[in-house]
Amino acid sequence: SRKNRAIADMHEPGSTFKIVVVSAALNEQTVTPNDVFFCENGRWMFKGKPLHDHDNGYGNLSVEGIITHSSNIGSAKIAVYRLGEEKLYDYMTRFGFGQPTGITLDGEIRGWVKHWKKWDGLAVSRIPMGHAITTTPLQMVMAMSTIANEGRLMRPMLIDSLRGENGEVFVKFQPQTVRQAISPHAAKQMVS
């Protein structure tokens, strides 16, 4: 009953993870928001295994459309053809996945991210839709916040300041940047 689920539960992030893939490709300048990918009308065979989109799938979608329609196939194609395993893994770690956030609470877990050299060949097509990786809710919020903060991954803050009885400030905490995960330009593209 006292477990802090925001930092101690892990789950596959699902489609919310598509922001990492698209942000990475925009940052690497291997795609623009207007680039078009054929999304196979909802069923794509990758290494002998099918990958599906919801509903009846999609034909051609722009990168922006891949995000707005949450296309599994579109995001997988961006990862496979524009990023590759090593770059995808690099951006997963840039966004803080598989690492503690640095929050000042006990019981935080780091989630689970397998090194790209140990991937099974299918992972590069499954991770973009949030499978084969686990995150905590806080890690996912931090990834979204990174985009909102012009590409800066920030250490989470719980307390603004410590004050005495009369309101005098003893300690004032300041926001801390962990790293620049993506460029401000790529972040603005994602926000739009």
PDB file of C-alpha atoms in Angstrom:
ATOM      1  CA  SER A   1       0.000   0.000   0.000  1.00  0.00           C
ATOM      2  CA  ARG A   2       2.998   2.319   0.371  1.00  0.00           C
ATOM      3  CA  LYS A   3       4.566   1.471  -2.979  1.00  0.00           C
ATOM      4  CA  ASN A   4       5.206   4.520  -5.168  1.00  0.00           C
ATOM      5  CA  ARG A   5       3.984   3.177  -8.502  1.00  0.00           C
ATOM      6  CA  ALA A   6       5.318   6.167 -10.475  1.00  0.00           C
ATOM      7  CA  ILE A   7       8.897   5.069  -9.768  1.00  0.00           C
ATOM      8  CA  ALA A   8       8.593   1.413  -8.747  1.00  0.00           C
ATOM      9  CA  ASP A   9       6.319  -0.115 -11.403  1.00  0.00           C
ATOM     10  CA  MET A  10       7.544  -0.882 -14.884  1.00  0.00           C
ATOM     11  CA  HIS A  11       5.549  -1.649 -18.002  1.00  0.00           C
ATOM     12  CA  GLU A  12       5.886  -1.650 -21.764  1.00  0.00           C
ATOM     13  CA  PRO A  13       5.177   1.946 -22.770  1.00  0.00           C
ATOM     14  CA  GLY A  14       3.260   1.084 -25.933  1.00  0.00           C
ATOM     15  CA  SER A  15       2.530   3.769 -28.503  1.00  0.00           C
ATOM     16  CA  THR A  16       3.680   6.607 -26.266  1.00  0.00           C
ATOM     17  CA  PHE A  17       7.219   5.445 -27.079  1.00  0.00           C
ATOM     18  CA  LYS A  18       6.835   6.509 -30.733  1.00  0.00           C
ATOM     19  CA  ILE A  19       7.874  10.023 -29.696  1.00  0.00           C
ATOM     20  CA  VAL A  20      11.400   8.755 -28.992  1.00  0.00           C
ATOM     21  CA  VAL A  21      11.783   7.192 -32.443  1.00  0.00           C
ATOM     22  CA  VAL A  22      10.446  10.179 -34.348  1.00  0.00           C
ATOM     23  CA  SER A  23      12.395  12.655 -32.200  1.00  0.00           C
ATOM     24  CA  ALA A  24      15.583  10.701 -32.861  1.00  0.00           C
ATOM     25  CA  ALA A  25      15.049  10.639 -36.627  1.00  0.00           C
ATOM     26  CA  LEU A  26      14.227  14.362 -36.686  1.00  0.00           C
ATOM     27  CA  ASN A  27      17.310  15.089 -34.608  1.00  0.00           C
ATOM     28  CA  GLU A  28      19.507  13.001 -36.921  1.00  0.00           C
ATOM     29  CA  GLN A  29      17.888  14.791 -39.869  1.00  0.00           C
ATOM     30  CA  THR A  30      17.102  11.459 -41.500  1.00  0.00           C
ATOM     31  CA  VAL A  31      13.438  12.509 -41.776  1.00  0.00           C
ATOM     32  CA  THR A  32      11.418  15.698 -41.934  1.00  0.00           C
ATOM     33  CA  PRO A  33       7.817  16.009 -40.701  1.00  0.00           C
ATOM     34  CA  ASN A  34       6.660  15.910 -44.336  1.00  0.00           C
ATOM     35  CA  ASP A  35       8.554  12.776 -45.458  1.00  0.00           C
ATOM     36  CA  VAL A  36       6.154  10.037 -46.519  1.00  0.00           C
ATOM     37  CA  PHE A  37       6.289   6.333 -45.661  1.00  0.00           C
ATOM     38  CA  PHE A  38       4.088   3.615 -47.123  1.00  0.00           C
ATOM     39  CA  CYS A  39       2.426   1.932 -44.159  1.00  0.00           C
ATOM     40  CA  GLU A  40       1.501  -1.225 -46.054  1.00  0.00           C
ATOM     41  CA  ASN A  41      -2.266  -0.809 -45.611  1.00  0.00           C
ATOM     42  CA  GLY A  42      -2.022  -2.212 -42.110  1.00  0.00           C
ATOM     43  CA  ARG A  43       0.179  -5.328 -42.422  1.00  0.00           C
ATOM     44  CA  TRP A  44       3.967  -5.371 -42.898  1.00  0.00           C
ATOM     45  CA  MET A  45       6.163  -8.461 -42.905  1.00  0.00           C
ATOM     46  CA  PHE A  46       9.523  -7.801 -41.250  1.00  0.00           C
ATOM     47  CA  LYS A  47      11.973 -10.694 -41.007  1.00  0.00           C
ATOM     48  CA  GLY A  48       9.150 -13.171 -41.567  1.00  0.00           C
ATOM     49  CA  LYS A  49       6.901 -11.774 -38.804  1.00  0.00           C
ATOM     50  CA  PRO A  50       3.850  -9.560 -39.339  1.00  0.00           C
ATOM     51  CA  LEU A  51       3.502  -6.113 -37.840  1.00  0.00           C
ATOM     52  CA  HIS A  52       0.010  -4.568 -37.801  1.00  0.00           C
ATOM     53  CA  ASP A  53      -1.575  -1.160 -37.536  1.00  0.00           C
ATOM     54  CA  HIS A  54      -4.923  -0.717 -35.819  1.00  0.00           C
ATOM     55  CA  ASP A  55      -8.234  -0.430 -37.621  1.00  0.00           C
ATOM     56  CA  ASN A  56      -7.700  -1.104 -41.331  1.00  0.00           C
ATOM     57  CA  GLY A  57      -4.211   0.376 -41.413  1.00  0.00           C
ATOM     58  CA  TYR A  58      -2.868   3.149 -43.597  1.00  0.00           C
ATOM     59  CA  GLY A  59      -1.366   3.681 -47.005  1.00  0.00           C
ATOM     60  CA  ASN A  60       1.005   6.630 -47.295  1.00  0.00           C
ATOM     61  CA  LEU A  61       1.558   8.687 -44.153  1.00  0.00           C
ATOM     62  CA  SER A  62       3.844  11.630 -43.512  1.00  0.00           C
ATOM     63  CA  VAL A  63       6.063  11.502 -40.430  1.00  0.00           C
ATOM     64  CA  GLU A  64       3.594  13.885 -38.807  1.00  0.00           C
ATOM     65  CA  GLY A  65       0.778  11.504 -39.800  1.00  0.00           C
ATOM     66  CA  ILE A  66       2.659   8.551 -38.328  1.00  0.00           C
ATOM     67  CA  ILE A  67       2.573  10.309 -34.954  1.00  0.00           C
ATOM     68  CA  THR A  68      -0.995  11.647 -35.210  1.00  0.00           C
ATOM     69  CA  HIS A  69      -2.387   8.275 -36.370  1.00  0.00           C
ATOM     70  CA  SER A  70      -0.019   6.291 -34.108  1.00  0.00           C
ATOM     71  CA  SER A  71       1.134   4.008 -36.913  1.00  0.00           C
ATOM     72  CA  ASN A  72       3.135   1.019 -35.670  1.00  0.00           C
ATOM     73  CA  ILE A  73       4.357   0.272 -39.179  1.00  0.00           C
ATOM     74  CA  GLY A  74       5.365   3.864 -39.900  1.00  0.00           C
ATOM     75  CA  SER A  75       7.343   4.220 -36.692  1.00  0.00           C
ATOM     76  CA  ALA A  76       8.956   0.805 -37.218  1.00  0.00           C
ATOM     77  CA  LYS A  77      10.014   1.786 -40.751  1.00  0.00           C
ATOM     78  CA  ILE A  78      11.566   4.999 -39.426  1.00  0.00           C
ATOM     79  CA  ALA A  79      13.591   2.969 -36.917  1.00  0.00           C
ATOM     80  CA  VAL A  80      14.580   0.238 -39.384  1.00  0.00           C
ATOM     81  CA  TYR A  81      15.379   2.366 -42.434  1.00  0.00           C
ATOM     82  CA  ARG A  82      16.391   5.747 -40.994  1.00  0.00           C
ATOM     83  CA  LEU A  83      17.925   5.022 -37.579  1.00  0.00           C
ATOM     84  CA  GLY A  84      19.112   1.438 -37.208  1.00  0.00           C
ATOM     85  CA  GLU A  85      19.627  -0.500 -33.997  1.00  0.00           C
ATOM     86  CA  GLU A  86      22.608   1.392 -32.598  1.00  0.00           C
ATOM     87  CA  LYS A  87      21.100   4.870 -33.077  1.00  0.00           C
ATOM     88  CA  LEU A  88      17.729   3.769 -31.701  1.00  0.00           C
ATOM     89  CA  TYR A  89      19.442   2.411 -28.588  1.00  0.00           C
ATOM     90  CA  ASP A  90      21.517   5.597 -28.269  1.00  0.00           C
ATOM     91  CA  TYR A  91      18.394   7.763 -28.213  1.00  0.00           C
ATOM     92  CA  MET A  92      16.629   5.466 -25.757  1.00  0.00           C
ATOM     93  CA  THR A  93      19.474   6.096 -23.324  1.00  0.00           C
ATOM     94  CA  ARG A  94      19.633   9.827 -24.174  1.00  0.00           C
ATOM     95  CA  PHE A  95      16.002  10.077 -23.102  1.00  0.00           C
ATOM     96  CA  GLY A  96      16.876   8.319 -19.831  1.00  0.00           C
ATOM     97  CA  PHE A  97      15.358   4.895 -20.351  1.00  0.00           C
ATOM     98  CA  GLY A  98      17.035   2.075 -18.439  1.00  0.00           C
ATOM     99  CA  GLN A  99      18.554   4.569 -15.985  1.00  0.00           C
ATOM    100  CA  PRO A 100      17.446   5.993 -12.648  1.00  0.00           C
ATOM    101  CA  THR A 101      15.952   9.471 -12.987  1.00  0.00           C
ATOM    102  CA  GLY A 102      17.735  10.887  -9.956  1.00  0.00           C
ATOM    103  CA  ILE A 103      14.501  11.665  -8.121  1.00  0.00           C
ATOM    104  CA  THR A 104      15.016  12.020  -4.380  1.00  0.00           C
ATOM    105  CA  LEU A 105      12.727   9.142  -3.399  1.00  0.00           C
ATOM    106  CA  ASP A 106      13.559   5.600  -2.310  1.00  0.00           C
ATOM    107  CA  GLY A 107      12.565   2.549  -4.294  1.00  0.00           C
ATOM    108  CA  GLU A 108      13.099   3.793  -7.841  1.00  0.00           C
ATOM    109  CA  ILE A 109      13.768   1.123 -10.459  1.00  0.00           C
ATOM    110  CA  ARG A 110      15.504   1.778 -13.751  1.00  0.00           C
ATOM    111  CA  GLY A 111      13.206  -0.076 -16.132  1.00  0.00           C
ATOM    112  CA  TRP A 112      14.611  -2.538 -18.625  1.00  0.00           C
ATOM    113  CA  VAL A 113      16.515  -1.730 -21.817  1.00  0.00           C
ATOM    114  CA  LYS A 114      18.520  -4.473 -23.480  1.00  0.00           C
ATOM    115  CA  HIS A 115      21.761  -3.389 -25.210  1.00  0.00           C
ATOM    116  CA  TRP A 116      21.328  -3.246 -28.990  1.00  0.00           C
ATOM    117  CA  LYS A 117      24.051  -5.857 -29.561  1.00  0.00           C
ATOM    118  CA  LYS A 118      21.803  -8.360 -27.764  1.00  0.00           C
ATOM    119  CA  TRP A 119      18.643  -7.602 -29.757  1.00  0.00           C
ATOM    120  CA  ASP A 120      17.039 -10.480 -31.639  1.00  0.00           C
ATOM    121  CA  GLY A 121      16.698  -8.814 -35.048  1.00  0.00           C
ATOM    122  CA  LEU A 122      12.996  -8.068 -34.549  1.00  0.00           C
ATOM    123  CA  ALA A 123      13.495  -5.634 -31.669  1.00  0.00           C
ATOM    124  CA  VAL A 124      14.346  -2.704 -33.957  1.00  0.00           C
ATOM    125  CA  SER A 125      10.829  -3.028 -35.412  1.00  0.00           C
ATOM    126  CA  ARG A 126       9.052  -3.710 -32.095  1.00  0.00           C
ATOM    127  CA  ILE A 127      10.663  -1.155 -29.784  1.00  0.00           C
ATOM    128  CA  PRO A 128       9.271   1.792 -31.837  1.00  0.00           C
ATOM    129  CA  MET A 129       5.758   0.763 -30.821  1.00  0.00           C
ATOM    130  CA  GLY A 130       6.783   0.394 -27.187  1.00  0.00           C
ATOM    131  CA  HIS A 131       7.424  -3.345 -26.984  1.00  0.00           C
ATOM    132  CA  ALA A 132      10.627  -5.129 -25.841  1.00  0.00           C
ATOM    133  CA  ILE A 133      11.409  -2.325 -23.373  1.00  0.00           C
ATOM    134  CA  THR A 134      10.007  -1.457 -19.958  1.00  0.00           C
ATOM    135  CA  THR A 135       9.757   1.977 -18.370  1.00  0.00           C
ATOM    136  CA  THR A 136       8.418   3.551 -15.228  1.00  0.00           C
ATOM    137  CA  PRO A 137       5.611   6.084 -15.493  1.00  0.00           C
ATOM    138  CA  LEU A 138       8.045   8.806 -14.369  1.00  0.00           C
ATOM    139  CA  GLN A 139      10.520   7.912 -17.147  1.00  0.00           C
ATOM    140  CA  MET A 140       7.782   8.275 -19.751  1.00  0.00           C
ATOM    141  CA  VAL A 141       6.690  11.637 -18.325  1.00  0.00           C
ATOM    142  CA  MET A 142      10.326  12.751 -18.409  1.00  0.00           C
ATOM    143  CA  ALA A 143      10.604  11.789 -22.087  1.00  0.00           C
ATOM    144  CA  MET A 144       7.529  13.878 -22.917  1.00  0.00           C
ATOM    145  CA  SER A 145       8.906  16.716 -20.793  1.00  0.00           C
ATOM    146  CA  THR A 146      12.221  16.541 -22.651  1.00  0.00           C
ATOM    147  CA  ILE A 147      10.401  17.456 -25.846  1.00  0.00           C
ATOM    148  CA  ALA A 148       8.525  20.267 -24.069  1.00  0.00           C
ATOM    149  CA  ASN A 149      11.820  21.547 -22.580  1.00  0.00           C
ATOM    150  CA  GLU A 150      13.459  22.175 -25.965  1.00  0.00           C
ATOM    151  CA  GLY A 151      15.182  18.787 -25.945  1.00  0.00           C
ATOM    152  CA  ARG A 152      16.642  19.003 -22.431  1.00  0.00           C
ATOM    153  CA  LEU A 153      16.259  15.977 -20.166  1.00  0.00           C
ATOM    154  CA  MET A 154      15.753  17.458 -16.698  1.00  0.00           C
ATOM    155  CA  ARG A 155      16.271  15.876 -13.277  1.00  0.00           C
ATOM    156  CA  PRO A 156      12.856  15.648 -11.601  1.00  0.00           C
ATOM    157  CA  MET A 157      12.272  18.126  -8.769  1.00  0.00           C
ATOM    158  CA  LEU A 158       9.922  17.444  -5.873  1.00  0.00           C
ATOM    159  CA  ILE A 159      10.634  20.498  -3.732  1.00  0.00           C
ATOM    160  CA  ASP A 160      11.028  24.123  -4.780  1.00  0.00           C
ATOM    161  CA  SER A 161      12.457  25.349  -1.490  1.00  0.00           C
ATOM    162  CA  LEU A 162      12.744  24.763   2.259  1.00  0.00           C
ATOM    163  CA  ARG A 163      11.275  27.523   4.426  1.00  0.00           C
ATOM    164  CA  GLY A 164      11.222  28.350   8.090  1.00  0.00           C
ATOM    165  CA  GLU A 165       8.197  29.119  10.258  1.00  0.00           C
ATOM    166  CA  ASN A 166       8.206  32.766   9.175  1.00  0.00           C
ATOM    167  CA  GLY A 167       8.526  31.948   5.482  1.00  0.00           C
ATOM    168  CA  GLU A 168      12.255  32.636   5.209  1.00  0.00           C
ATOM    169  CA  VAL A 169      13.914  30.487   2.548  1.00  0.00           C
ATOM    170  CA  PHE A 170      16.710  28.257   3.859  1.00  0.00           C
ATOM    171  CA  VAL A 171      17.368  26.356   0.638  1.00  0.00           C
ATOM    172  CA  LYS A 172      16.168  27.128  -2.895  1.00  0.00           C
ATOM    173  CA  PHE A 173      16.454  24.274  -5.384  1.00  0.00           C
ATOM    174  CA  GLN A 174      17.176  24.948  -9.046  1.00  0.00           C
ATOM    175  CA  PRO A 175      16.223  22.941 -12.143  1.00  0.00           C
ATOM    176  CA  GLN A 176      19.066  20.690 -13.285  1.00  0.00           C
ATOM    177  CA  THR A 177      19.658  19.614 -16.865  1.00  0.00           C
ATOM    178  CA  VAL A 178      20.851  16.017 -17.145  1.00  0.00           C
ATOM    179  CA  ARG A 179      21.668  16.269 -20.869  1.00  0.00           C
ATOM    180  CA  GLN A 180      20.548  17.712 -24.181  1.00  0.00           C
ATOM    181  CA  ALA A 181      18.766  14.649 -25.597  1.00  0.00           C
ATOM    182  CA  ILE A 182      17.734  16.255 -28.900  1.00  0.00           C
ATOM    183  CA  SER A 183      18.236  19.674 -30.449  1.00  0.00           C
ATOM    184  CA  PRO A 184      15.823  22.521 -29.720  1.00  0.00           C
ATOM    185  CA  HIS A 185      14.886  22.466 -33.431  1.00  0.00           C
ATOM    186  CA  ALA A 186      13.942  18.768 -33.351  1.00  0.00           C
ATOM    187  CA  ALA A 187      11.977  19.340 -30.137  1.00  0.00           C
ATOM    188  CA  LYS A 188      10.033  22.213 -31.740  1.00  0.00           C
ATOM    189  CA  GLN A 189       9.235  19.997 -34.719  1.00  0.00           C
ATOM    190  CA  MET A 190       7.886  17.363 -32.337  1.00  0.00           C
ATOM    191  CA  VAL A 191       5.812  19.904 -30.412  1.00  0.00           C
ATOM    192  CA  SER A 192       4.202  21.166 -33.620  1.00  0.00           C
TER     193      SER A 192
END
